[in-house]
Coordinates of C-alpha atoms in Angstrom, one line a residue:
Chain A
X1 CA 83.2 48.8 -65.0
X2 CA 81.3 46.0 -63.2
X3 CA 81.9 42.5 -63.5
X4 CA 79.7 39.6 -62.6
X5 CA 81.2 36.7 -60.7
X6 CA 81.2 33.7 -62.6
X7 CA 79.1 31.1 -61.1
X8 CA 81.2 28.1 -59.4
X9 CA 81.5 25.3 -62.1
X10 CA 79.9 21.8 -61.6
X11 CA 83.5 20.2 -60.8
X12 CA 84.3 23.0 -58.0
X13 CA 80.9 22.2 -56.0
X14 CA 81.2 18.7 -56.4
X15 CA 84.5 19.1 -55.0
X16 CA 83.2 21.1 -52.0
X17 CA 80.5 18.6 -51.5
X18 CA 83.3 15.8 -51.3
X19 CA 85.3 17.8 -49.0
X20 CA 82.1 18.3 -47.1
X21 CA 81.4 14.3 -46.7
X22 CA 85.3 14.1 -46.3
X23 CA 85.6 16.3 -42.8
X24 CA 82.7 14.6 -41.6
X25 CA 80.4 17.8 -41.7
X26 CA 76.8 18.1 -42.2
X27 CA 75.3 18.8 -45.6
X28 CA 72.4 21.6 -45.5
X29 CA 69.3 22.3 -47.6
X30 CA 70.7 25.1 -49.6
X31 CA 74.0 23.6 -50.1
X32 CA 74.6 22.4 -53.5
X33 CA 74.3 17.9 -53.6
X34 CA 74.7 15.6 -56.4
X35 CA 71.1 14.5 -57.7
X36 CA 72.0 11.3 -56.9
X37 CA 72.6 12.1 -53.1
X38 CA 69.5 14.0 -53.1
X39 CA 67.5 11.0 -54.6
X40 CA 69.0 8.7 -52.0
X41 CA 67.7 10.6 -49.7
X42 CA 64.6 11.2 -50.4
X43 CA 64.1 7.7 -51.1
X44 CA 65.6 6.5 -47.4
X45 CA 64.0 9.4 -45.3
X46 CA 60.7 8.8 -46.9
X47 CA 60.7 4.8 -46.7
X48 CA 61.7 5.7 -42.8
X49 CA 58.5 8.5 -42.5
X50 CA 56.4 6.0 -44.0
X51 CA 57.7 3.4 -41.8
X52 CA 56.4 5.0 -38.9
X53 CA 53.1 6.3 -39.9
X54 CA 52.1 2.3 -41.5
X55 CA 54.2 1.2 -38.0
X56 CA 51.0 2.7 -35.7
X57 CA 49.0 -0.1 -37.1
X58 CA 50.2 -3.4 -35.9
X59 CA 50.2 -1.5 -32.4
X60 CA 47.3 0.6 -32.8
X61 CA 45.4 -2.6 -33.5
X62 CA 45.6 -3.3 -29.4
X63 CA 44.7 0.3 -27.9
X64 CA 41.8 -0.3 -27.7
X65 CA 42.0 -3.9 -26.0
X66 CA 44.7 -2.7 -23.9
X67 CA 44.1 -4.5 -20.3
X68 CA 45.0 -1.9 -17.7
X69 CA 44.4 1.6 -18.3
X70 CA 48.0 2.5 -17.3
X71 CA 48.9 0.2 -20.6
X72 CA 46.4 2.1 -22.2
X73 CA 47.9 5.5 -22.0
X74 CA 51.3 4.1 -22.8
X75 CA 50.5 2.4 -25.6
X76 CA 48.2 5.6 -27.4
X77 CA 51.2 8.0 -26.2
X78 CA 53.7 5.4 -28.0
X79 CA 51.6 5.0 -31.5
X80 CA 50.9 9.2 -31.0
X81 CA 54.9 9.5 -31.0
X82 CA 55.1 7.1 -34.3
X83 CA 52.7 9.7 -35.8
X84 CA 54.9 12.3 -34.5
X85 CA 58.3 10.7 -35.8
X86 CA 56.5 10.7 -39.1
X87 CA 55.9 14.6 -39.3
X88 CA 59.4 15.3 -38.5
X89 CA 60.6 13.2 -41.3
X90 CA 58.4 14.0 -43.9
X91 CA 59.5 17.8 -42.8
X92 CA 62.9 16.7 -42.8
X93 CA 62.6 15.1 -46.8
X94 CA 60.6 18.7 -47.5
X95 CA 64.0 20.2 -47.5
X96 CA 65.3 17.9 -50.5
X97 CA 62.1 20.1 -52.7
X98 CA 59.5 17.3 -52.2
X99 CA 55.9 17.6 -50.8
X100 CA 54.7 15.6 -47.8
X101 CA 51.4 15.1 -50.0
X102 CA 53.6 13.8 -53.0
X103 CA 55.4 11.1 -50.6
X104 CA 52.4 10.4 -49.2
X105 CA 51.0 9.3 -53.0
X106 CA 53.9 7.8 -54.0
X107 CA 53.4 5.5 -51.0
X108 CA 49.9 4.8 -51.4
X109 CA 51.0 4.0 -55.2
X110 CA 53.2 1.2 -54.0
X111 CA 56.3 3.5 -55.3
X112 CA 58.0 3.7 -52.0
X113 CA 58.2 1.3 -49.9
X114 CA 58.2 1.0 -46.1
X115 CA 59.6 -1.5 -43.1
X116 CA 58.4 -4.7 -43.9
X117 CA 58.2 -5.8 -40.0
X118 CA 54.9 -4.3 -40.0
X119 CA 53.6 -6.4 -42.6
X120 CA 53.3 -8.9 -39.8
X121 CA 50.3 -9.2 -37.5
X122 CA 50.1 -8.5 -33.9
X123 CA 48.3 -11.3 -32.2
X124 CA 48.6 -11.0 -28.2
X125 CA 49.2 -8.1 -26.2
X126 CA 52.4 -9.6 -25.9
X127 CA 52.9 -8.4 -29.3
X128 CA 53.3 -5.0 -27.9
X129 CA 55.8 -5.9 -25.4
X130 CA 57.5 -7.5 -28.2
X131 CA 57.7 -5.0 -30.7
X132 CA 59.1 -2.5 -28.0
X133 CA 61.7 -4.6 -26.9
X134 CA 62.5 -6.5 -30.5
X135 CA 61.5 -4.1 -33.1
X136 CA 62.1 -0.9 -31.6
X137 CA 65.4 -1.9 -30.4
X138 CA 66.6 -3.0 -34.0
X139 CA 65.3 0.6 -35.4
X140 CA 67.8 2.1 -32.5
X141 CA 70.5 0.1 -33.5
X142 CA 70.1 0.8 -37.1
X143 CA 68.8 4.4 -36.4
X144 CA 71.3 5.3 -33.6
X145 CA 74.6 5.9 -36.5
X146 CA 72.1 7.7 -38.8
X147 CA 72.2 10.8 -35.7
X148 CA 75.8 11.5 -37.7
X149 CA 74.6 11.1 -41.3
X150 CA 75.9 13.7 -43.5
X151 CA 72.3 15.1 -44.2
X152 CA 71.7 17.5 -41.4
X153 CA 68.2 18.0 -41.2
X154 CA 67.6 14.1 -41.3
X155 CA 70.5 13.9 -38.4
X156 CA 69.1 16.0 -36.4
X157 CA 65.2 14.7 -36.9
X158 CA 67.0 11.2 -36.0
X159 CA 68.4 12.8 -33.0
X160 CA 65.2 13.3 -31.3
X161 CA 63.4 10.1 -32.9
X162 CA 66.0 7.7 -31.0
X163 CA 65.5 8.9 -27.5
X164 CA 62.2 8.5 -28.2
X165 CA 62.7 5.2 -29.8
X166 CA 64.8 4.0 -26.6
X167 CA 61.8 5.6 -24.1
X168 CA 59.6 2.8 -26.4
X169 CA 62.1 0.0 -26.3
X170 CA 62.5 0.4 -22.3
X171 CA 58.3 0.3 -22.2
X172 CA 58.1 -2.5 -24.3
X173 CA 60.5 -4.4 -22.0
X174 CA 59.0 -3.5 -19.1
X175 CA 55.6 -4.9 -20.1
X176 CA 57.1 -8.1 -20.6
X177 CA 59.2 -8.1 -17.7
X178 CA 55.8 -7.4 -15.7
X179 CA 54.1 -10.0 -17.4
X180 CA 56.8 -12.9 -17.0
X181 CA 55.9 -12.4 -13.2
X182 CA 52.4 -12.7 -14.2
X183 CA 50.5 -16.2 -14.7
X184 CA 51.6 -19.1 -16.6
X185 CA 49.1 -18.3 -19.5
X186 CA 50.9 -14.8 -19.4
X187 CA 54.0 -16.0 -19.5
X188 CA 53.2 -18.6 -22.2
X189 CA 51.7 -15.9 -24.0
X190 CA 55.6 -13.7 -24.2
X191 CA 57.5 -16.8 -25.5
X192 CA 55.0 -17.7 -28.3
X193 CA 55.1 -13.7 -29.4
X194 CA 59.1 -13.8 -29.2
X195 CA 58.9 -16.9 -31.2
X196 CA 57.1 -15.1 -33.6
X197 CA 59.3 -11.6 -34.1
X198 CA 62.5 -12.8 -33.4
X199 CA 63.5 -13.6 -37.2
X200 CA 61.6 -10.9 -38.5
X201 CA 63.4 -8.3 -36.5
X202 CA 66.4 -10.0 -37.7
X203 CA 65.5 -9.2 -40.7
X204 CA 65.3 -5.6 -40.3
X205 CA 68.9 -4.9 -40.7
X206 CA 68.2 -5.7 -44.5
X207 CA 69.4 -8.5 -46.9
X208 CA 73.5 -9.6 -46.0
X209 CA 76.1 -7.1 -47.3
X210 CA 76.8 -9.2 -50.4
X211 CA 73.1 -8.7 -51.5
X212 CA 72.5 -5.2 -50.5
X213 CA 72.8 -3.3 -53.9
X214 CA 72.2 0.6 -52.3
X215 CA 75.0 0.0 -49.4
X216 CA 78.1 0.7 -51.0
X217 CA 77.5 4.2 -52.9
X218 CA 74.9 5.3 -49.0
X219 CA 78.4 4.5 -47.2
X220 CA 80.4 6.6 -49.5
X221 CA 78.4 9.3 -49.1
X222 CA 78.0 9.1 -45.1
X223 CA 74.2 8.5 -45.8
X224 CA 74.8 5.3 -43.7
X225 CA 77.6 4.7 -41.3
X226 CA 77.5 1.0 -40.4
X227 CA 77.0 -2.5 -42.8
X228 CA 73.5 -4.6 -42.3
X229 CA 75.6 -7.4 -41.2
X230 CA 77.2 -5.3 -39.1
X231 CA 74.6 -4.1 -36.9
X232 CA 72.7 -6.8 -37.3
X233 CA 75.2 -8.8 -35.3
X234 CA 75.4 -6.2 -32.8
X235 CA 71.6 -6.4 -32.2
X236 CA 72.0 -10.1 -31.6
X237 CA 75.5 -9.9 -29.0
X238 CA 72.9 -6.9 -27.2
X239 CA 69.6 -9.0 -27.3
X240 CA 70.7 -12.8 -26.1
X241 CA 71.3 -11.3 -22.5
X242 CA 68.5 -9.5 -22.1
X243 CA 66.3 -12.7 -22.9
X244 CA 68.0 -14.8 -20.5
X245 CA 67.0 -11.5 -17.8
X246 CA 63.4 -11.6 -18.9
X247 CA 63.4 -15.7 -19.2
X248 CA 62.3 -16.2 -22.6
X249 CA 64.3 -18.6 -25.2
X250 CA 65.4 -17.4 -29.0
X251 CA 64.1 -19.4 -31.4
X252 CA 67.4 -20.0 -32.9
X253 CA 69.2 -23.6 -32.1
X254 CA 72.4 -22.3 -33.9
X255 CA 72.6 -19.5 -31.7
X256 CA 75.9 -19.8 -29.0
X257 CA 78.9 -17.7 -28.0
X258 CA 81.5 -17.4 -29.8
X259 CA 84.8 -16.8 -28.0
X260 CA 87.5 -16.7 -30.6
X261 CA 85.2 -13.8 -32.3
X262 CA 83.9 -12.2 -29.4
X263 CA 80.5 -12.3 -30.7
X264 CA 77.3 -14.9 -31.0
X265 CA 77.3 -17.0 -33.6
X266 CA 73.4 -17.2 -35.1
X267 CA 71.8 -18.7 -38.0
X268 CA 70.4 -17.4 -41.2
X269 CA 67.4 -15.8 -41.7
X270 CA 65.0 -16.6 -44.4
X271 CA 65.4 -14.5 -47.2
X272 CA 63.2 -15.6 -49.8
X273 CA 60.8 -14.7 -46.6
X274 CA 62.4 -11.0 -46.3
X275 CA 62.0 -10.8 -50.3
X276 CA 58.6 -11.9 -50.7
X277 CA 57.2 -9.4 -48.1
X278 CA 59.2 -6.6 -49.4
X279 CA 57.7 -7.9 -53.0
X280 CA 53.9 -7.5 -51.4
X281 CA 53.2 -10.8 -50.2
X282 CA 53.6 -10.7 -46.3
X283 CA 50.7 -11.7 -44.2
X284 CA 49.4 -8.1 -44.1
X285 CA 51.1 -6.1 -46.9
X286 CA 47.4 -5.7 -48.1
X287 CA 45.7 -4.7 -44.8
X288 CA 48.3 -2.0 -44.0
X289 CA 48.0 -0.2 -47.5
X290 CA 43.6 -0.5 -47.3
X291 CA 44.0 1.2 -43.6
X292 CA 46.0 3.9 -44.9
X293 CA 44.1 4.7 -48.2
X294 CA 40.9 4.7 -46.6
X295 CA 42.3 7.0 -43.8
X296 CA 43.4 9.2 -47.1
X297 CA 40.8 8.9 -48.8
X298 CA 38.1 9.3 -46.0
X299 CA 39.9 12.7 -45.0
X300 CA 40.2 14.0 -48.4
X301 CA 36.7 16.3 -47.7
X302 CA 38.6 17.6 -44.3
X303 CA 41.4 18.9 -46.2
X304 CA 39.6 20.1 -48.9
X305 CA 37.2 22.0 -46.5
X306 CA 40.6 23.3 -44.4
X307 CA 41.9 24.5 -48.0
X308 CA 38.9 26.3 -48.7
X309 CA 38.4 27.8 -45.6
X310 CA 42.1 29.2 -45.5
X311 CA 41.4 30.7 -48.9
X312 CA 38.1 32.3 -47.9
X313 CA 40.0 34.0 -44.7
X314 CA 42.6 35.1 -46.4
X315 CA 40.1 36.6 -49.1
X316 CA 38.5 38.0 -46.5
X317 CA 41.3 39.7 -44.6
X318 CA 42.3 41.5 -47.6
X319 CA 38.8 43.5 -48.2
Chain B
X1 CA 72.9 10.9 -27.8
X2 CA 74.7 7.5 -28.2
X3 CA 74.7 4.0 -28.4
X4 CA 74.6 3.5 -24.8
X5 CA 71.0 4.0 -24.4
X6 CA 70.4 0.6 -25.7
X7 CA 73.0 -0.9 -23.6
X8 CA 71.6 0.7 -20.5
X9 CA 67.9 -1.4 -21.0
X10 CA 69.1 -3.9 -18.5
X11 CA 69.7 -3.1 -14.9
X12 CA 71.2 0.7 -14.2
X13 CA 69.4 3.4 -12.7
X14 CA 65.8 2.8 -13.3
X15 CA 65.0 6.5 -11.9
X16 CA 65.8 7.9 -15.6
X17 CA 62.5 6.6 -17.0
X18 CA 59.0 7.9 -16.5
X19 CA 57.7 4.9 -16.5
X20 CA 58.9 3.7 -12.9
X21 CA 56.7 2.4 -10.5
X22 CA 54.8 5.7 -9.2
X23 CA 53.0 5.9 -12.2
X24 CA 50.8 2.8 -11.2
X25 CA 48.7 4.6 -8.8
X26 CA 47.3 7.6 -10.3
X27 CA 46.7 8.7 -7.0
X28 CA 49.8 8.0 -4.9
X29 CA 50.6 10.1 -2.2
X30 CA 46.8 11.8 -2.2
X31 CA 45.2 12.1 1.1
X32 CA 41.9 10.0 0.3
X33 CA 39.6 10.4 3.5
X34 CA 36.0 11.4 2.6
X35 CA 35.3 15.4 3.8
X36 CA 32.9 15.5 6.6
X37 CA 29.6 15.8 5.4
X38 CA 29.7 13.7 2.2
X39 CA 28.2 10.7 1.5
X40 CA 31.2 7.8 0.7
X41 CA 28.8 6.1 -1.1
X42 CA 27.7 9.1 -3.3
X43 CA 30.9 10.4 -3.6
X44 CA 31.7 6.8 -5.3
X45 CA 28.7 7.1 -7.7
X46 CA 29.0 10.6 -8.3
X47 CA 33.0 9.9 -9.8
X48 CA 31.8 7.1 -11.6
X49 CA 29.3 9.2 -13.6
X50 CA 32.0 11.6 -14.7
X51 CA 35.1 8.9 -15.0
X52 CA 32.8 7.0 -17.0
X53 CA 31.8 10.3 -19.0
X54 CA 35.5 10.2 -19.8
X55 CA 37.1 6.6 -20.0
X56 CA 34.3 5.9 -22.5
X57 CA 34.9 9.0 -24.6
X58 CA 38.6 8.4 -24.5
X59 CA 37.8 5.0 -25.6
X60 CA 35.9 6.3 -29.0
X61 CA 38.4 9.0 -29.4
X62 CA 41.3 7.1 -29.1
X63 CA 39.5 4.1 -32.0
X64 CA 40.7 7.3 -34.7
X65 CA 44.7 6.4 -34.1
X66 CA 45.6 6.0 -37.4
X67 CA 42.8 6.9 -38.9
X68 CA 42.9 11.0 -39.1
X69 CA 42.7 13.3 -42.1
X70 CA 45.9 14.4 -41.2
X71 CA 49.1 13.7 -39.1
X72 CA 48.3 16.7 -36.8
X73 CA 44.8 16.1 -36.4
X74 CA 46.3 12.2 -35.1
X75 CA 48.1 13.6 -33.3
X76 CA 45.4 15.7 -31.4
X77 CA 42.7 13.2 -31.3
X78 CA 45.4 11.1 -29.4
X79 CA 46.2 14.1 -27.1
X80 CA 42.4 14.6 -26.3
X81 CA 41.6 11.0 -25.6
X82 CA 45.0 10.9 -23.2
X83 CA 43.9 13.7 -21.5
X84 CA 40.0 12.1 -20.9
X85 CA 42.0 8.5 -19.8
X86 CA 43.9 10.2 -17.5
X87 CA 40.8 12.3 -15.7
X88 CA 39.4 9.1 -16.2
X89 CA 41.9 6.9 -14.2
X90 CA 41.9 9.5 -11.4
X91 CA 38.1 9.4 -11.2
X92 CA 37.7 6.1 -11.0
X93 CA 41.0 5.6 -8.5
X94 CA 38.8 8.2 -6.7
X95 CA 35.7 6.3 -6.6
X96 CA 37.9 3.1 -5.0
X97 CA 39.0 5.2 -2.5
X98 CA 36.3 6.7 -1.0
X99 CA 33.7 3.4 -1.6
X100 CA 35.9 0.5 -1.6
X101 CA 32.1 -1.7 -2.3
X102 CA 32.0 0.1 -5.2
X103 CA 34.7 -2.3 -7.0
X104 CA 34.0 -5.5 -8.7
X105 CA 35.2 -8.7 -6.7
X106 CA 38.1 -10.6 -8.3
X107 CA 39.8 -13.6 -7.7
X108 CA 41.5 -13.8 -4.6
X109 CA 45.0 -12.4 -4.8
X110 CA 44.3 -10.6 -7.8
X111 CA 46.9 -7.7 -8.6
X112 CA 44.4 -6.3 -10.6
X113 CA 44.4 -2.5 -9.7
X114 CA 40.6 -0.9 -8.1
X115 CA 41.0 1.4 -11.4
X116 CA 40.8 -1.4 -13.7
X117 CA 38.6 -3.5 -12.0
X118 CA 36.2 -0.6 -12.6
X119 CA 36.8 -0.1 -16.0
X120 CA 37.1 -4.0 -17.2
X121 CA 34.4 -5.8 -14.5
X122 CA 31.8 -4.3 -15.2
X123 CA 29.1 -4.1 -17.5
X124 CA 27.4 -2.0 -19.4
X125 CA 24.2 -1.4 -17.4
X126 CA 26.9 -0.7 -14.4
X127 CA 28.6 1.9 -16.1
X128 CA 27.0 5.5 -15.3
X129 CA 28.0 7.6 -18.6
X130 CA 26.0 10.0 -20.8
X131 CA 25.1 8.4 -23.9
X132 CA 26.9 11.2 -26.0
X133 CA 30.2 9.8 -25.2
X134 CA 29.3 6.2 -26.0
X135 CA 27.2 6.7 -29.2
X136 CA 29.6 4.8 -32.0
X137 CA 32.1 6.9 -34.1
X138 CA 31.0 8.7 -37.5
X139 CA 33.0 10.9 -39.7
X140 CA 35.1 13.7 -38.8
X141 CA 32.2 15.7 -38.5
X142 CA 30.5 13.4 -36.2
X143 CA 33.9 13.6 -34.1
X144 CA 34.2 17.5 -34.2
X145 CA 30.5 18.0 -33.3
X146 CA 30.6 15.3 -30.0
X147 CA 34.0 17.2 -29.0
X148 CA 32.4 20.5 -29.1
X149 CA 28.9 19.6 -27.0
X150 CA 31.0 17.4 -24.6
X151 CA 33.7 19.5 -24.0
X152 CA 32.0 22.9 -23.9
X153 CA 29.4 21.3 -21.0
X154 CA 32.3 19.5 -19.3
X155 CA 34.2 22.8 -19.1
X156 CA 31.3 24.6 -17.3
X157 CA 31.1 22.1 -15.0
X158 CA 35.1 21.4 -13.9
X159 CA 34.9 25.3 -13.5
X160 CA 33.1 24.8 -10.9
X161 CA 34.3 21.8 -9.4
X162 CA 37.0 23.5 -9.0
X163 CA 35.9 24.7 -5.3
X164 CA 34.6 21.0 -4.7
X165 CA 34.6 20.3 -0.8
X166 CA 36.4 17.1 -1.7
X167 CA 39.9 18.0 -2.2
X168 CA 40.6 15.0 -5.1
X169 CA 38.0 16.1 -7.5
X170 CA 38.7 19.8 -6.5
X171 CA 42.5 18.8 -8.2
X172 CA 41.2 16.5 -11.0
X173 CA 39.2 19.7 -11.9
X174 CA 41.5 22.5 -11.4
X175 CA 43.6 19.5 -14.2
X176 CA 40.3 19.1 -16.5
X177 CA 39.8 22.9 -17.1
X178 CA 42.6 23.1 -18.8
X179 CA 42.5 20.3 -21.0
X180 CA 39.1 20.9 -21.8
X181 CA 39.8 24.4 -22.7
X182 CA 42.1 23.4 -25.4
X183 CA 39.4 20.2 -26.4
X184 CA 36.3 23.2 -26.7
X185 CA 38.5 25.1 -28.9
X186 CA 39.9 22.4 -31.2
X187 CA 36.2 21.5 -31.6
X188 CA 35.1 25.2 -32.6
X189 CA 37.8 25.8 -35.1
X190 CA 36.9 22.3 -36.4
X191 CA 33.2 23.2 -36.4
X192 CA 34.0 26.6 -38.4
X193 CA 35.9 25.6 -40.5
X194 CA 33.8 22.6 -41.8
X195 CA 30.3 24.7 -41.4
X196 CA 32.2 27.1 -43.7
X197 CA 34.4 25.1 -45.7
X198 CA 32.7 23.4 -49.0
X199 CA 29.1 22.5 -49.7
X200 CA 30.7 19.0 -48.3
X201 CA 32.0 19.5 -45.0
X202 CA 29.3 21.9 -44.5
X203 CA 26.4 19.3 -45.1
X204 CA 28.6 16.4 -43.1
X205 CA 28.7 18.9 -40.4
X206 CA 24.9 19.3 -40.6
X207 CA 24.4 15.5 -40.2
X208 CA 26.7 14.9 -37.8
X209 CA 24.9 17.8 -35.4
X210 CA 21.2 15.8 -36.1
X211 CA 23.1 12.6 -35.2
X212 CA 23.9 13.7 -32.1
X213 CA 21.8 16.6 -30.8
X214 CA 19.3 14.5 -29.3
X215 CA 21.9 13.1 -26.6
X216 CA 22.5 17.2 -26.0
X217 CA 19.7 17.5 -23.4
X218 CA 21.3 14.7 -21.4
X219 CA 24.3 16.3 -20.8
X220 CA 22.4 18.8 -18.6
X221 CA 19.8 16.5 -17.2
X222 CA 20.8 16.4 -13.3
X223 CA 20.9 12.7 -11.5
X224 CA 19.5 12.7 -7.8
X225 CA 23.1 11.9 -6.5
X226 CA 24.5 14.9 -9.0
X227 CA 21.7 16.9 -7.1
X228 CA 22.7 15.8 -3.6
X229 CA 26.5 16.0 -3.9
X230 CA 26.0 19.5 -5.5
X231 CA 23.9 20.5 -2.2
X232 CA 27.1 19.0 0.3
X233 CA 29.1 21.5 -1.9
X234 CA 31.2 18.8 -3.1
X235 CA 29.9 18.5 -6.7
X236 CA 28.0 20.3 -9.6
X237 CA 24.2 19.9 -10.8
X238 CA 24.4 20.1 -14.4
X239 CA 21.4 22.4 -14.6
X240 CA 22.7 24.7 -13.2
X241 CA 25.9 25.4 -15.9
X242 CA 23.1 24.5 -18.7
X243 CA 22.5 28.3 -19.7
X244 CA 26.2 29.3 -19.5
X245 CA 27.0 26.5 -21.7
X246 CA 24.1 27.8 -24.3
X247 CA 26.2 31.2 -24.6
X248 CA 29.3 29.6 -25.7
X249 CA 27.5 27.2 -27.7
X250 CA 25.5 29.9 -30.0
X251 CA 28.7 32.1 -30.2
X252 CA 30.1 29.0 -32.3
X253 CA 26.7 28.3 -34.1
X254 CA 26.6 31.6 -35.0
X255 CA 30.4 32.4 -36.2
X256 CA 29.5 29.4 -38.1
X257 CA 26.4 30.3 -39.7
X258 CA 24.8 27.3 -38.4
X259 CA 21.0 27.6 -37.2
X260 CA 20.9 25.9 -33.7
X261 CA 18.3 22.9 -33.8
X262 CA 15.5 22.8 -31.2
X263 CA 16.0 20.9 -28.4
X264 CA 14.7 17.5 -28.3
X265 CA 15.7 15.3 -25.4
X266 CA 15.9 11.2 -26.2
X267 CA 13.1 10.3 -23.5
X268 CA 13.2 8.1 -21.0
X269 CA 15.9 7.1 -18.3
X270 CA 19.6 8.4 -19.0
X271 CA 23.2 6.7 -19.3
X272 CA 23.4 7.8 -15.9
X273 CA 21.0 5.3 -14.3
X274 CA 22.8 3.1 -16.6
X275 CA 20.3 3.0 -19.3
X276 CA 22.6 2.8 -22.5
X277 CA 22.8 2.5 -26.3
X278 CA 23.0 -0.8 -28.3
X279 CA 26.6 0.4 -28.7
X280 CA 28.1 0.6 -25.1
X281 CA 28.4 -3.1 -24.5
X282 CA 29.8 -3.7 -27.9
X283 CA 32.4 -1.2 -27.1
X284 CA 33.2 -2.7 -23.7
X285 CA 33.1 -6.4 -25.2
X286 CA 36.3 -5.1 -26.7
X287 CA 37.6 -3.0 -24.9
X288 CA 37.5 -5.6 -21.5
X289 CA 38.1 -9.0 -23.3
X290 CA 42.0 -9.1 -22.8
X291 CA 41.7 -8.3 -19.0
X292 CA 38.6 -10.5 -18.2
X293 CA 40.4 -13.5 -20.0
X294 CA 43.0 -12.7 -17.4
X295 CA 41.8 -11.9 -14.0
X296 CA 44.9 -12.4 -12.2
X297 CA 47.2 -11.1 -14.5
X298 CA 50.0 -8.9 -14.1
X299 CA 50.2 -5.7 -16.6

């Protein structure tokens, strides 16, 4: 007599999943997971991947005008890294059962988002440095905890990405340091750039905790490890001494050390602006999407040619 | 991986970062004395010719960044742009070291290095690149054809230049051969894919070939400086690699089943003489705008 083993019940699967999360172990692609967890991860990883790809544009804007060959090489390599990050993240997302092509369609249809910071324009070469220092710096604060996120492929992608991002941050800061040792015009350029990017950088941590709709469940699932406000505070505390060493002023009259809290107090970002930018009304939303859509559409015939050529080659190999 | 990477931004040990100070001079620690029997001004002019080819083509390739048909090709095009930019830095620095008189003068005390003075402070008429490198980008088929034609010719030249009497040029060539081998392979594979893919891809490929083919002959037209440096054992006369390059090109055309167009060269003086298309000064206006606004800037 043979017995067919009974498939585990949904309750048993859920219990096993919960135990994995409780032990801070990794969930892997072939493990059972609740649908909500899968959907949350797809949303978050896709948004992260899209951010890398859209994020190529603001800095890419200055590759053609980089003021030295060394800076041109650094910037081009950096923007190329962002494309690489997009690739790992789309691959991590594909382990959840969705294809890169589908995710790109969702982005182009406006059904998935990317980081709002990339909807701000880059207006001088100093912005290349400021993006490295503040924007990549804020991204690192957000992303380092994700190296310990509960979903294995995402966490492992983040380890590599964080290493490269910290390198990017270093190059941005080094560019600003170099410019500050240059002419008066260059110093003014750096200050003007920091003035523009400071508040949008603080907004990169998302809305305040009491207004962040997805945070609680993501924390419970171990997808997210720290709250928005905790990370924002950490970023401010780290950045203030760096700004002093650089010789720039952060544009916040309320910024001061609070010895009692052991942290810096700082002003409130303009949350209405963040909401507007997320809803599509930032300075560059339409431009960024049009650029991505044009690249995608202009490349359609190439992707079709590659597919047709691969099919023909496979057919000939069979004969 | 831990949070301390971020904390390490201030002070600490900077040797762990690649972008330290030694990346600033591409020829740091290299003996740049000009070998006996070679005219320094001619050597510099020759380095500018090869260096301008790679600088200008690199600039065109970098314009593809964030615009390619797939992420993998975006990364590949950036890689090739970076390879050519790296070659340009070495060649321009070599030109400046061989003959400082070729470097444009800047305000007293300007910290702008020679390679950047050459790249950003010369006008179009002082550039010595072939026109194939400078014509504006078209569609993806255009970049495939341009890279195939250019990299095939350049690879043949660099292969011989590895034996240059000038040790710096020989080293640049040795590095470049590895890079150009990949560029030619990438372009050759896409050339065949486009030719044999769909009706549209084949039409676009043949259109791009029609646009670029008239500039092919110039890749092999020898300038007196090239002939002279070749005679001194330091350069390569491009005429002497034409047949070798043609063999490879014919193979690619045969596999792709694309008829090779009859050879028609653009008449008159060439890019090597400083005579360019209308596109170059526009390209340089963009490339040089920030550097020229800050002739005493430190970057």
